[in-house]
mmCIF file of C-alpha atoms and ligand atoms in Angstrom:
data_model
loop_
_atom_site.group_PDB
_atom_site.id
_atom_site.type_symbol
_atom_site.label_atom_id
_atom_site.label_comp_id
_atom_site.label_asym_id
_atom_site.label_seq_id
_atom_site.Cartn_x
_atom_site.Cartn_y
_atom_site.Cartn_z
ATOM 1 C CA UNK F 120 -9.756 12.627 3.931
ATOM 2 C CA UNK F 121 -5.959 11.575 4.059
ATOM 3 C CA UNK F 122 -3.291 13.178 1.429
ATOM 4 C CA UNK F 123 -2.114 9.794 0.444
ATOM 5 C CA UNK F 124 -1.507 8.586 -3.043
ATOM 6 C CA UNK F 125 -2.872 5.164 -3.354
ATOM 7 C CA UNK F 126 -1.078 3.515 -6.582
ATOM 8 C CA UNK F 127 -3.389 0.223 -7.813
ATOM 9 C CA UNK F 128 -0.239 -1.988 -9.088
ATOM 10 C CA UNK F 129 -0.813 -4.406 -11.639
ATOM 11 C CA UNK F 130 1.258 -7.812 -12.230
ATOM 12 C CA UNK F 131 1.616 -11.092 -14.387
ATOM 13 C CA UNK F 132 3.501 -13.908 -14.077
ATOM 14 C CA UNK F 133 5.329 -12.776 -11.318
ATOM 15 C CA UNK F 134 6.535 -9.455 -12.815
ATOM 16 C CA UNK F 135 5.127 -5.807 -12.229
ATOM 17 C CA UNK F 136 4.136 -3.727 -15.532
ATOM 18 C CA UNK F 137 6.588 -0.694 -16.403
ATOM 19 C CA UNK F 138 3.275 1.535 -15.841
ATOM 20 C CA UNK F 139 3.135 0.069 -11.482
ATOM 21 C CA UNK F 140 6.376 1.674 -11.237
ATOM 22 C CA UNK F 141 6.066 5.029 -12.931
ATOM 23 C CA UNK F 142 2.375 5.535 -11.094
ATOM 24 C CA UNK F 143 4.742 5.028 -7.655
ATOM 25 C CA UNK F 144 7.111 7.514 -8.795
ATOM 26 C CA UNK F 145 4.981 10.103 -9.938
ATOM 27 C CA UNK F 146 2.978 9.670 -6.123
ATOM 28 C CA UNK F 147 5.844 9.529 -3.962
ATOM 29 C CA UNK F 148 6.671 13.007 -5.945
ATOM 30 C CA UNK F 149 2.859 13.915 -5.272
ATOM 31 C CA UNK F 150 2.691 12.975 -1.687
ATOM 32 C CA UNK F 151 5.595 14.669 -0.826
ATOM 33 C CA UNK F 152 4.056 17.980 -1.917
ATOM 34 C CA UNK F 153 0.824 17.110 0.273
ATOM 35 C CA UNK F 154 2.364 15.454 2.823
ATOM 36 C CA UNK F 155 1.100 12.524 2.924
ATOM 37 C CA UNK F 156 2.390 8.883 1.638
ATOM 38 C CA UNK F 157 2.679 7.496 -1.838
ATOM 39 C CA UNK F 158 1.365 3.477 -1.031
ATOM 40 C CA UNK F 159 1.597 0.869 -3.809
ATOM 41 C CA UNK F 160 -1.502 -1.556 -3.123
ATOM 42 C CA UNK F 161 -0.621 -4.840 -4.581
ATOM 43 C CA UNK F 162 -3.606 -7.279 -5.236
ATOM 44 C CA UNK F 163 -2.916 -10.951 -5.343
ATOM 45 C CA UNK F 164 0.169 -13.176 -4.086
ATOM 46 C CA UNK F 165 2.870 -15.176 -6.268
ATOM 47 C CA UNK F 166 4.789 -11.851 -7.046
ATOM 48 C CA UNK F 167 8.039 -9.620 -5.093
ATOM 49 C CA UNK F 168 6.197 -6.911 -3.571
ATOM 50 C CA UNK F 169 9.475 -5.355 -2.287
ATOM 51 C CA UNK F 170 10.725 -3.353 -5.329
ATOM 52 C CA UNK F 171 8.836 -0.279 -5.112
ATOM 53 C CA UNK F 172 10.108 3.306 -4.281
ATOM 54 C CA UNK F 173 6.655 3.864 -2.050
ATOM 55 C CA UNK F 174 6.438 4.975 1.123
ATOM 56 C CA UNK F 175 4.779 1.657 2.119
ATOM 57 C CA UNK F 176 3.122 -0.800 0.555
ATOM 58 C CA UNK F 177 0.100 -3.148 1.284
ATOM 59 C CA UNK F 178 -0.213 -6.754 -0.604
ATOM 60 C CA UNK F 179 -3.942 -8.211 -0.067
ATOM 61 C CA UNK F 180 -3.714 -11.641 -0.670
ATOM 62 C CA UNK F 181 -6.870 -13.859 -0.955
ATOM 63 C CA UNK F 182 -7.359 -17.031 -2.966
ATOM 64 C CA UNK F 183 -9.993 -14.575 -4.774
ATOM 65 C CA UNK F 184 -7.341 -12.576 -6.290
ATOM 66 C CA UNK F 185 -5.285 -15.426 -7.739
ATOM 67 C CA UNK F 186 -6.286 -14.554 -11.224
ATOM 68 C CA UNK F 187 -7.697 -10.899 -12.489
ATOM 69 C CA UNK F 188 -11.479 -10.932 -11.591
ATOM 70 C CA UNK F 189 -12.630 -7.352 -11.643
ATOM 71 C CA UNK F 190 -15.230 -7.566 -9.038
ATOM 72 C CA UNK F 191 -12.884 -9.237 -6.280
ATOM 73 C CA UNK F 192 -10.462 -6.571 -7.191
ATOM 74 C CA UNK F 193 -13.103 -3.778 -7.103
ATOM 75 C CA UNK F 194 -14.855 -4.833 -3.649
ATOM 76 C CA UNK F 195 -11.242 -4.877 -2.136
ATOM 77 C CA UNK F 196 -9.624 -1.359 -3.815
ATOM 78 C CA UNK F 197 -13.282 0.309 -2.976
ATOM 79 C CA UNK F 198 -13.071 -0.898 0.559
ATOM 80 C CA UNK F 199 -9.502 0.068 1.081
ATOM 81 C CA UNK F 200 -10.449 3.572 -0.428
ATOM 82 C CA UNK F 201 -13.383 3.994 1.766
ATOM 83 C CA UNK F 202 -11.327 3.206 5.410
ATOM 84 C CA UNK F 203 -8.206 4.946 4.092
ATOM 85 C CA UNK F 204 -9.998 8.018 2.060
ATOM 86 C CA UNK F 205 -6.879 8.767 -0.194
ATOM 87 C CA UNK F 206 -6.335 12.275 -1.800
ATOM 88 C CA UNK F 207 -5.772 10.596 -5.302
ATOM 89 C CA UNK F 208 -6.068 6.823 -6.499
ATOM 90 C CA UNK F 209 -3.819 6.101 -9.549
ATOM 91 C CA UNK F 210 -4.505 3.283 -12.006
ATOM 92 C CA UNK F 211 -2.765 2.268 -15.288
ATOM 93 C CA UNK F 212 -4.949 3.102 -18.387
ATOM 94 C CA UNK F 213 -4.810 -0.736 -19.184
ATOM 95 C CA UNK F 214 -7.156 -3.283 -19.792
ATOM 96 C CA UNK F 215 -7.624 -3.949 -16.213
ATOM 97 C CA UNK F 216 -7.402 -0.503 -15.056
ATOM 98 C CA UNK F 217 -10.176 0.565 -16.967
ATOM 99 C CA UNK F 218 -12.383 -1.778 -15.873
ATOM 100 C CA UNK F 219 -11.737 -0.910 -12.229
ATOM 101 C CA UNK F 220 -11.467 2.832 -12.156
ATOM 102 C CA UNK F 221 -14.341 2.989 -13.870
ATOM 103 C CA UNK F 222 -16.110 0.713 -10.682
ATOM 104 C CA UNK F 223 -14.203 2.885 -7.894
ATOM 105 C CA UNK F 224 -15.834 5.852 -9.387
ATOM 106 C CA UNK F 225 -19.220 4.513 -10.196
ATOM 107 C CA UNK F 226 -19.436 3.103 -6.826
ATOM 108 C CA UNK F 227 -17.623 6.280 -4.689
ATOM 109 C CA UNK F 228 -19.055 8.660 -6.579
ATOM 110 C CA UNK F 229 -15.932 10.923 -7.179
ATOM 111 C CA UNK F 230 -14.500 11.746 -10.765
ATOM 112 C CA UNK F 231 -12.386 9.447 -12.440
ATOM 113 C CA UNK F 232 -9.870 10.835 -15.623
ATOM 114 C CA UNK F 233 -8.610 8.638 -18.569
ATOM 115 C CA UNK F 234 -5.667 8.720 -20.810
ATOM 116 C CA UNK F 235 -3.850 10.837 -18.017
ATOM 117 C CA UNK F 236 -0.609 11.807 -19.178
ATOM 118 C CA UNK F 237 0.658 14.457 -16.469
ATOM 119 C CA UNK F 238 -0.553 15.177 -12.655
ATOM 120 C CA UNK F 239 0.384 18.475 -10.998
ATOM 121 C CA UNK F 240 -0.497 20.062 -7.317
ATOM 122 C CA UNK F 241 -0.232 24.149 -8.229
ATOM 123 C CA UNK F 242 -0.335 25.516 -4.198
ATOM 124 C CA UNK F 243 -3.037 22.225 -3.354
ATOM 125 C CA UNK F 244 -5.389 22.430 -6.622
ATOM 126 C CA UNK F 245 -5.293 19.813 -8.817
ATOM 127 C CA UNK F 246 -4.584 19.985 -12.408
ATOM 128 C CA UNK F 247 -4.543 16.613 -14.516
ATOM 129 C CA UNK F 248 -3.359 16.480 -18.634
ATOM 130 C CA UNK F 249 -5.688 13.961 -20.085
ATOM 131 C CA UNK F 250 -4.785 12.961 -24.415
ATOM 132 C CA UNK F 251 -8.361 13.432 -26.268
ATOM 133 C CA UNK F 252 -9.425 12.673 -29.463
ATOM 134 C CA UNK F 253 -6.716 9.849 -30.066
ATOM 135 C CA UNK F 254 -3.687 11.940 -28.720
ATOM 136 C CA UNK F 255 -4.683 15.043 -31.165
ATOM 137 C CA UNK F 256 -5.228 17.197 -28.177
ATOM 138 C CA UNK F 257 -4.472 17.697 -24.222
ATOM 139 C CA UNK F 258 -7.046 18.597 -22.206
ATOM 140 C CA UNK F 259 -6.469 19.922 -19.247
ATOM 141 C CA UNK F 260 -9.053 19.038 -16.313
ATOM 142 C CA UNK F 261 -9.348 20.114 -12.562
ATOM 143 C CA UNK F 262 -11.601 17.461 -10.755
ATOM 144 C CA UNK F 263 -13.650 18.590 -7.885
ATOM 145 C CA UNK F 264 -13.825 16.963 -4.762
ATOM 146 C CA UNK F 265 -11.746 15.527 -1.768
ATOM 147 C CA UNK F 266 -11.012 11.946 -3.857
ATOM 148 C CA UNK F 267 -10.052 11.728 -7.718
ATOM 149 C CA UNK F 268 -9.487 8.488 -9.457
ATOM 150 C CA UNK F 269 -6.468 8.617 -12.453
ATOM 151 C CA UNK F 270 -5.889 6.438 -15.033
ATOM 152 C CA UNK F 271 -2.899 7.035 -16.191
ATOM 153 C CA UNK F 272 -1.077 5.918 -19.687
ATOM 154 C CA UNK F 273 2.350 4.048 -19.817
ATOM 155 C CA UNK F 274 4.803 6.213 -20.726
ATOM 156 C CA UNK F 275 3.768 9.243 -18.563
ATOM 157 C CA UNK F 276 6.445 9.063 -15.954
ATOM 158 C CA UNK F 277 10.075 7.656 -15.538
ATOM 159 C CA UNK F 278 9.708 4.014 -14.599
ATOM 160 C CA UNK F 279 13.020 4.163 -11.883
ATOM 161 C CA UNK F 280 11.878 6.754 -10.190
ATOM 162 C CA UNK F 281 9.137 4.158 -8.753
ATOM 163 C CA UNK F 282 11.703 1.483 -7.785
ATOM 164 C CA UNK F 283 13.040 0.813 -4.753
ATOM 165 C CA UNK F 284 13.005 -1.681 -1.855
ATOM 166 C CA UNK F 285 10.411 -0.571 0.654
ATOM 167 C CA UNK F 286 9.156 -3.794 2.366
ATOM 168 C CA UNK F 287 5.349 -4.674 1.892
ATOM 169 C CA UNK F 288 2.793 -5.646 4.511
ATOM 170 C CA UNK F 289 0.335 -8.318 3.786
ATOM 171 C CA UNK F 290 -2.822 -8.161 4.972
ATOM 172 C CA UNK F 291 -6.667 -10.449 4.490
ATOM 173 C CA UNK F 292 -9.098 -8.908 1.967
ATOM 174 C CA UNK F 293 -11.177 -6.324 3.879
ATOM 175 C CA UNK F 294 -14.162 -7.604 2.444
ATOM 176 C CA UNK F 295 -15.626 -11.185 2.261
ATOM 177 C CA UNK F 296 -14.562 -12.788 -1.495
ATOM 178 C CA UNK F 297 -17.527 -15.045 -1.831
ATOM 179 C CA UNK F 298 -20.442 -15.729 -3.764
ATOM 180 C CA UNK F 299 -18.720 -13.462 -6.224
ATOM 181 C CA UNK F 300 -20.769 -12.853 -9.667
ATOM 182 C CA UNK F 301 -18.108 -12.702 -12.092
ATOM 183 C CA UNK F 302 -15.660 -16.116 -12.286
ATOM 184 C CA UNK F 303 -12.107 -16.199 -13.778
ATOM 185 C CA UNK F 304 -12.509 -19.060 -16.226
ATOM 186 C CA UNK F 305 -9.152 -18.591 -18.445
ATOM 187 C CA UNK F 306 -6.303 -15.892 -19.640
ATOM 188 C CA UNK F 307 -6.091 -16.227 -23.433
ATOM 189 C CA UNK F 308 -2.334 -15.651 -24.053
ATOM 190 C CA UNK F 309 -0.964 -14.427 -27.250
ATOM 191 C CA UNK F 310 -0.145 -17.331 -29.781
ATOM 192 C CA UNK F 311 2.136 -19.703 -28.599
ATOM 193 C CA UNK F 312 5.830 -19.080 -30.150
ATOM 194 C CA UNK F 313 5.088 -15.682 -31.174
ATOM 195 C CA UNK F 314 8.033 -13.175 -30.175
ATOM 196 C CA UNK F 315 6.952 -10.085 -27.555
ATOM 197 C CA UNK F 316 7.366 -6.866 -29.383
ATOM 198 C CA UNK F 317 6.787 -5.094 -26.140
ATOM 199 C CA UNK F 318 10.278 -6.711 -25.170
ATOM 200 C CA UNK F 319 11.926 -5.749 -27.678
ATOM 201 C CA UNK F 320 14.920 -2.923 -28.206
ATOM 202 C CA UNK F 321 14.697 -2.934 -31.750
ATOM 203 C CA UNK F 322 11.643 -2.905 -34.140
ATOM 204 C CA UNK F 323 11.470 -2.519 -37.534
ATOM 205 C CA UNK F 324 8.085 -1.575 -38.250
ATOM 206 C CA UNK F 325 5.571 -1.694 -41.465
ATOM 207 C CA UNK F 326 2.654 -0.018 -42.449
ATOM 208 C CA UNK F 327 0.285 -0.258 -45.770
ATOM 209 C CA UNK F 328 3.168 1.412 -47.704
ATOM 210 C CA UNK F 329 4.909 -2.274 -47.552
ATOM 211 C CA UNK F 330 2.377 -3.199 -50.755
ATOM 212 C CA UNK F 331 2.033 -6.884 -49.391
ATOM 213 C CA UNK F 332 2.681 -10.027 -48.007
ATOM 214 C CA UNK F 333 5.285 -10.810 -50.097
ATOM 215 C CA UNK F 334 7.314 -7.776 -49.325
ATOM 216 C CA UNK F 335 7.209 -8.631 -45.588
ATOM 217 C CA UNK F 336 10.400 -10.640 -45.918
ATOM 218 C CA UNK F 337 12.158 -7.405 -46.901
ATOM 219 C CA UNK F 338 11.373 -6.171 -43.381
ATOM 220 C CA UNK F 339 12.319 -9.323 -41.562
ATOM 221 C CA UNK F 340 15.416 -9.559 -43.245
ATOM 222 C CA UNK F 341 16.169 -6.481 -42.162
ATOM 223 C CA UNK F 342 15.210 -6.545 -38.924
ATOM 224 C CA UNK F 343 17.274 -9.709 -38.129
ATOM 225 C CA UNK F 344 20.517 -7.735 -39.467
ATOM 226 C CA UNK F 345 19.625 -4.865 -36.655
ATOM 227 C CA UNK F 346 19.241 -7.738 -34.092
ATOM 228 C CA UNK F 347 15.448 -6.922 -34.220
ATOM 229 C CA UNK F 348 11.707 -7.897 -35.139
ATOM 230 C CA UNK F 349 9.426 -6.575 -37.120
ATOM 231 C CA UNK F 350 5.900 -5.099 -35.587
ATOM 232 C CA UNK F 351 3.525 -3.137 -38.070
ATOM 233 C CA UNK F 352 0.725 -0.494 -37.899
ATOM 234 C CA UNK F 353 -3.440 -2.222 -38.058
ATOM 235 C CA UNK F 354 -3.767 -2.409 -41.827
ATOM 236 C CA UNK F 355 -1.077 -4.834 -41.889
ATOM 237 C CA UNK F 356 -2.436 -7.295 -39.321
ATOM 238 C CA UNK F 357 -5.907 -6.853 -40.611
ATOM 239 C CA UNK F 358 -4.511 -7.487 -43.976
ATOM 240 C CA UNK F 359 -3.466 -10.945 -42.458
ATOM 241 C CA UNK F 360 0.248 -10.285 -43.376
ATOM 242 C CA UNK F 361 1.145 -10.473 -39.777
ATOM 243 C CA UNK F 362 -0.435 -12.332 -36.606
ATOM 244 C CA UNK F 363 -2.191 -9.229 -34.493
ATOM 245 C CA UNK F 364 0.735 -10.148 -31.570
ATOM 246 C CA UNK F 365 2.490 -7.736 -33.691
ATOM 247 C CA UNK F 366 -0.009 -5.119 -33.927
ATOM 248 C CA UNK F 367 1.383 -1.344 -32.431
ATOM 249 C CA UNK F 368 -1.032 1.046 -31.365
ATOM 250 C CA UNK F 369 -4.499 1.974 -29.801
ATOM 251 C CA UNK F 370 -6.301 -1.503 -30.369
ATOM 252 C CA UNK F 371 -2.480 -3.260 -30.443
ATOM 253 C CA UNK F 372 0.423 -3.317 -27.979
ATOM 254 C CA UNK F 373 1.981 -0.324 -26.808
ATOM 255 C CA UNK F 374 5.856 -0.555 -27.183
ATOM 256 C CA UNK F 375 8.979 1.244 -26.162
ATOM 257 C CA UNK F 376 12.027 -0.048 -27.962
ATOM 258 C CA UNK F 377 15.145 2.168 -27.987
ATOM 259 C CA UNK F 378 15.051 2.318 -32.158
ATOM 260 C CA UNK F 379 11.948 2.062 -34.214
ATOM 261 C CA UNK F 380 12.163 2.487 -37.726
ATOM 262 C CA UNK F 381 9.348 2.356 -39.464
ATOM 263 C CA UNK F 382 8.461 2.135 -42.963
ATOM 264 C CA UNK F 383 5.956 3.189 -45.147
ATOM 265 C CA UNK F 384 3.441 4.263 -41.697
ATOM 266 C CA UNK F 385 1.588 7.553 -41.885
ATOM 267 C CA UNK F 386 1.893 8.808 -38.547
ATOM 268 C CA UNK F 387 -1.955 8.132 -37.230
ATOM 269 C CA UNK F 388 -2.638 8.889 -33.510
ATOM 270 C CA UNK F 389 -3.830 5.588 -33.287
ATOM 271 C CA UNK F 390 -0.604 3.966 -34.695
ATOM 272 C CA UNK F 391 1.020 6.725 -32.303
ATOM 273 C CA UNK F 392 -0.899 6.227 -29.114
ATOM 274 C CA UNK F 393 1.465 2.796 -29.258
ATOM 275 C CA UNK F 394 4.651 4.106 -29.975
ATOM 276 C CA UNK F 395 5.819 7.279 -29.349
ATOM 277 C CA UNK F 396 7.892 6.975 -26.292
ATOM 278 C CA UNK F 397 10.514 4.959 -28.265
ATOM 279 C CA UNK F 398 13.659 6.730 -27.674
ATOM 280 C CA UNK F 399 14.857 6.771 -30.983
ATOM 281 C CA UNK F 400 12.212 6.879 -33.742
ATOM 282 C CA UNK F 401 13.028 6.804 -37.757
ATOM 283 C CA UNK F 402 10.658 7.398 -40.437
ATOM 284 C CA UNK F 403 10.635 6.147 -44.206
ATOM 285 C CA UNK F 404 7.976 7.739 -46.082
ATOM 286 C CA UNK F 405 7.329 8.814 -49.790
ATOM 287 C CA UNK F 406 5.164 11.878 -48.411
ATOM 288 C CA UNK F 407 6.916 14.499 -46.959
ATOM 289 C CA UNK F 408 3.790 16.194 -45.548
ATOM 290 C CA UNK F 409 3.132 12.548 -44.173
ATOM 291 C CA UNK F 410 2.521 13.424 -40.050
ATOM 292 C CA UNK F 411 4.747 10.839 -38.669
ATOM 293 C CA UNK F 412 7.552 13.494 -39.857
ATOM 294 C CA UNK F 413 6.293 15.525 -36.928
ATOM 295 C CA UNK F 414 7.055 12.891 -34.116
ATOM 296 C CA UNK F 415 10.028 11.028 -35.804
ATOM 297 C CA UNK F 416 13.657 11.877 -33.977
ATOM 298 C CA UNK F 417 14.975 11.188 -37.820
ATOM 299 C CA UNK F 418 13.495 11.202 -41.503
ATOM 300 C CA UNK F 419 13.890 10.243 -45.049
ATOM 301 C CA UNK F 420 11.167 11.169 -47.759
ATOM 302 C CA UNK F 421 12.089 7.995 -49.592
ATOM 303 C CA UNK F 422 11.023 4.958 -51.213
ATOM 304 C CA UNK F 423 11.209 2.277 -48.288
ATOM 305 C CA UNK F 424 12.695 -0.492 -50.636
ATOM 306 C CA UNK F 425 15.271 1.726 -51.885
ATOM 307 C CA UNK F 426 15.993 2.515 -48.255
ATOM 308 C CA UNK F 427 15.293 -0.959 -46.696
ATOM 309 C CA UNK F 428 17.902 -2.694 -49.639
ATOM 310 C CA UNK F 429 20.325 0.170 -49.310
ATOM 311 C CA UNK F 430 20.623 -0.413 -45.185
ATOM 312 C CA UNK F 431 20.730 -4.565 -45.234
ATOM 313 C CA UNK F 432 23.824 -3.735 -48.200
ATOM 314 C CA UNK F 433 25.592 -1.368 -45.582
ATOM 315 C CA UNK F 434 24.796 -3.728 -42.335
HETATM 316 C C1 FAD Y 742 -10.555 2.703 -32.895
HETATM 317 C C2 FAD Y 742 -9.348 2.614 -33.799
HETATM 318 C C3 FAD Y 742 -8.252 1.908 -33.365
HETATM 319 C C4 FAD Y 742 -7.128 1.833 -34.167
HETATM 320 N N1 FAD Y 742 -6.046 1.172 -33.692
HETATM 321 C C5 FAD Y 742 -4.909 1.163 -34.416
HETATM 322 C C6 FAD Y 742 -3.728 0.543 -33.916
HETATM 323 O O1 FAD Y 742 -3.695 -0.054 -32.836
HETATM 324 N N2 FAD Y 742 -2.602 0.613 -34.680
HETATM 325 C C7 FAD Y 742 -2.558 1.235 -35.898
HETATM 326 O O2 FAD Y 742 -1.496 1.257 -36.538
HETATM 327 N N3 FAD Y 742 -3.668 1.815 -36.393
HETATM 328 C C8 FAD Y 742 -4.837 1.778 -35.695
HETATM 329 N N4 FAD Y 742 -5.950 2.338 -36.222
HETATM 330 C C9 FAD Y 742 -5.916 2.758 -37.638
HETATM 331 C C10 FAD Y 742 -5.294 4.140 -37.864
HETATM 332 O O3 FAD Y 742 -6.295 5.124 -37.792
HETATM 333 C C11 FAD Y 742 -4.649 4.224 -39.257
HETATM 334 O O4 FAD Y 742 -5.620 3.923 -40.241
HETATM 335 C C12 FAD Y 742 -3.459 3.313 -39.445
HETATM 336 O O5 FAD Y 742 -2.526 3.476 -38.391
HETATM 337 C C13 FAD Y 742 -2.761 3.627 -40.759
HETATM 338 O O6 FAD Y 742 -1.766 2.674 -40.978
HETATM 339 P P1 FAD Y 742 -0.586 2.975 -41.987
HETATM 340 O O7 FAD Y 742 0.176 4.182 -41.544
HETATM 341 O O8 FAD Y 742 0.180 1.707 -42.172
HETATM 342 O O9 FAD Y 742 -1.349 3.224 -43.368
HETATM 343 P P2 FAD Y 742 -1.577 4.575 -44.172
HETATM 344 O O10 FAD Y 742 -2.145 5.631 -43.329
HETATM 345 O O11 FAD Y 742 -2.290 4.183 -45.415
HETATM 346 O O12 FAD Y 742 -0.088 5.035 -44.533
HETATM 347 C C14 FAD Y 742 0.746 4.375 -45.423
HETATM 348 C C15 FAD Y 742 1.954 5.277 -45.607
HETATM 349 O O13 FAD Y 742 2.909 4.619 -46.421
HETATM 350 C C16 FAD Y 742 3.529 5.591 -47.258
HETATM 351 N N5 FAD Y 742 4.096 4.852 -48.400
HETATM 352 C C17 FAD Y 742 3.457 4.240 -49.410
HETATM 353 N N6 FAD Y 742 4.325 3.633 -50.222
HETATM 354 C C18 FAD Y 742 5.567 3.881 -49.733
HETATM 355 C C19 FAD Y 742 6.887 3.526 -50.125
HETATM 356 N N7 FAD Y 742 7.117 2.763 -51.218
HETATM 357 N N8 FAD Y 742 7.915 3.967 -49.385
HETATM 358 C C20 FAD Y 742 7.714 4.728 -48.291
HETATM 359 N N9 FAD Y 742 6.481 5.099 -47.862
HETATM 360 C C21 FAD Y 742 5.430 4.662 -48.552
HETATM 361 C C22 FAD Y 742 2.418 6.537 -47.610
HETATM 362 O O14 FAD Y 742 2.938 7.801 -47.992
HETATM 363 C C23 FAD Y 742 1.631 6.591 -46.305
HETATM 364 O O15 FAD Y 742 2.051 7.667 -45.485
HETATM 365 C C24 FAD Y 742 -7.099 2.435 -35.445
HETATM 366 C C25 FAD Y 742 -8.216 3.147 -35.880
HETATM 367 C C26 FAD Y 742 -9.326 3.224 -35.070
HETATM 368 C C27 FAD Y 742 -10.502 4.008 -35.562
#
């Protein structure tokens, strides 16, 4: 067993998720305590493997790993684990991270945690914070064993504290790529024209308490006068008022705009579990006892279209 961090890095289209770079910070922070080395493993070509803060990093390039194919990416991060025995291997709690620490553990046999949220290393025992029950509760977990496999949520750690320039080594798949079982065959992107809420500073954000489509205008109006978009809570996109690219939360896109004001949401973990590192979060709500009063930076019990009108008079 080694006391390296291994840090699974994910990318598209040429650009590294914020959740690559926070995993690499929170390792090099780990490693440092155990003495050993925080290394960013970067699966796949066609992407700058030079920006992280790691204490080295390895890019495994194979025509294989072109596109996301969870068994190519499995064999090689199970491989890699089993020559290099790392203390911890980190994953982001994404779609793709699922799928593969979920493999590593099934097929190395050590313990794998989800939803992680914090790591510590109390005097060389492990202690990871894992969100249960839709973020209503921490649990805290100690996993036995010389290997543990984290999947951590975005949000969980500074992203700069993971960049840096550390030059990457590239080096062939350890295992043979063929005759693989499961075949890329094509990444369904979000509807063409559609704006990315994830890359966006500013949302203004509706739940049910909008009342309906035609009260959606209200919100984009507003919106575009705070140089925004508008993004909503599930009942809203299942509703069919707006496209699910707009959806926040659990089953939507997990966001992290410096204002987001929402209007007329309750506050449910799931809508939550999407939005709560925004730095600066406002809440519109007729119901004072409504939970999203317990997260929000800033509150109004108010009528939203009282509030929404009010705001697009004064901007
Ligand atoms: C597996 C699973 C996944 C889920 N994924 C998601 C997800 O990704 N995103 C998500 O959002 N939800 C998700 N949900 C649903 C979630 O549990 C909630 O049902 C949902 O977030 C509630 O949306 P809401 O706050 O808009 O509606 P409600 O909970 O109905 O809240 C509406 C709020 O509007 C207020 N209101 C009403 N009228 C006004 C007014 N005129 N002015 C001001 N306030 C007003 C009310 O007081 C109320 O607090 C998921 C649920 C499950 C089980």
């Amino acid at each position: 067993m080694s006391n390296d961090i291994f840090v699974i890095t994910e990318h598209m289209d040429g650009k590294f998720s914020d959740v690559s770079f926070e995993m690499v910070g929170k390792a090099k922070e780990l490693a440092a305590a155990l003495g050993g080395q925080a290394v960013a493993v970067v699966l796949g070509g066609g992407v700058d493997v030079n920006g992280f803060a790691s204490d080295s990093t390895i890019q495994v390039d194979d025509p294989a790993l072109a596109q996301f194919n969870p068994e190519a990416c499995g064999k090689v991060i199970e491989a890699l684990a089993r020559e290099k025995s790392p203390r911890l291997v980190l994953f982001g709690w994404t779609a793709t991270g699922m799928d593969l620490a979920a493999w590593l553990s099934a097929r190395l046999g050590q313990p794998c945690v989800a939803y992680v949220k914090g790591v510590s290393l109390d005097g060389g025992g492990l202690t990871v914070s894992s969100q249960v029950y839709g973020g209503k509760m921490v649990a805290e977990v100690a996993p036995q064993g010389d290997m543990a496999i984290l999947a951590v949520l975005a949000g969980s750690f500074p992203v700069e504290a993971g960049q840096g320039s550390t030059a990457a080594s590239q080096i062939a798949s350890p295992v043979p790529l063929d005759g693989l079982k499961v075949k890329f065959v094509e990444a369904i992107k979000p509807a063409a024209g559609d704006v990315d809420i994830t890359a966006q500073a500013k949302l203004v954000s509706i739940g049910r308490g909008i009342g309906g489509k035609e009260n959606v205008e209200l919100a984009e109006e507003l919106a575009q006068a705070l140089g925004g978009t508008v993004s909503a809570s599930r009942p809203v996109v299942d509703a069919g008022w707006l496209p699910r690219t707009r959806q926040v939360g659990k089953s939507g896109l997990k966001v992290k705009p410096k204002l987001y004001l929402m209007l007329g949401i309750s506050g449910a973990p799931e809508h939550l579990e999407g939005m709560k590192s925004a730095e600066l979060i406002i809440a519109i709500n007729t119901d004072k006892k409504a939970p999203i009063f317990n997260v929000a930076h800033y509150g109004a019990t108010a009528d939203l279209f009282e509030v929404a009108e009010a705001m697009l008079e004064l901007l």
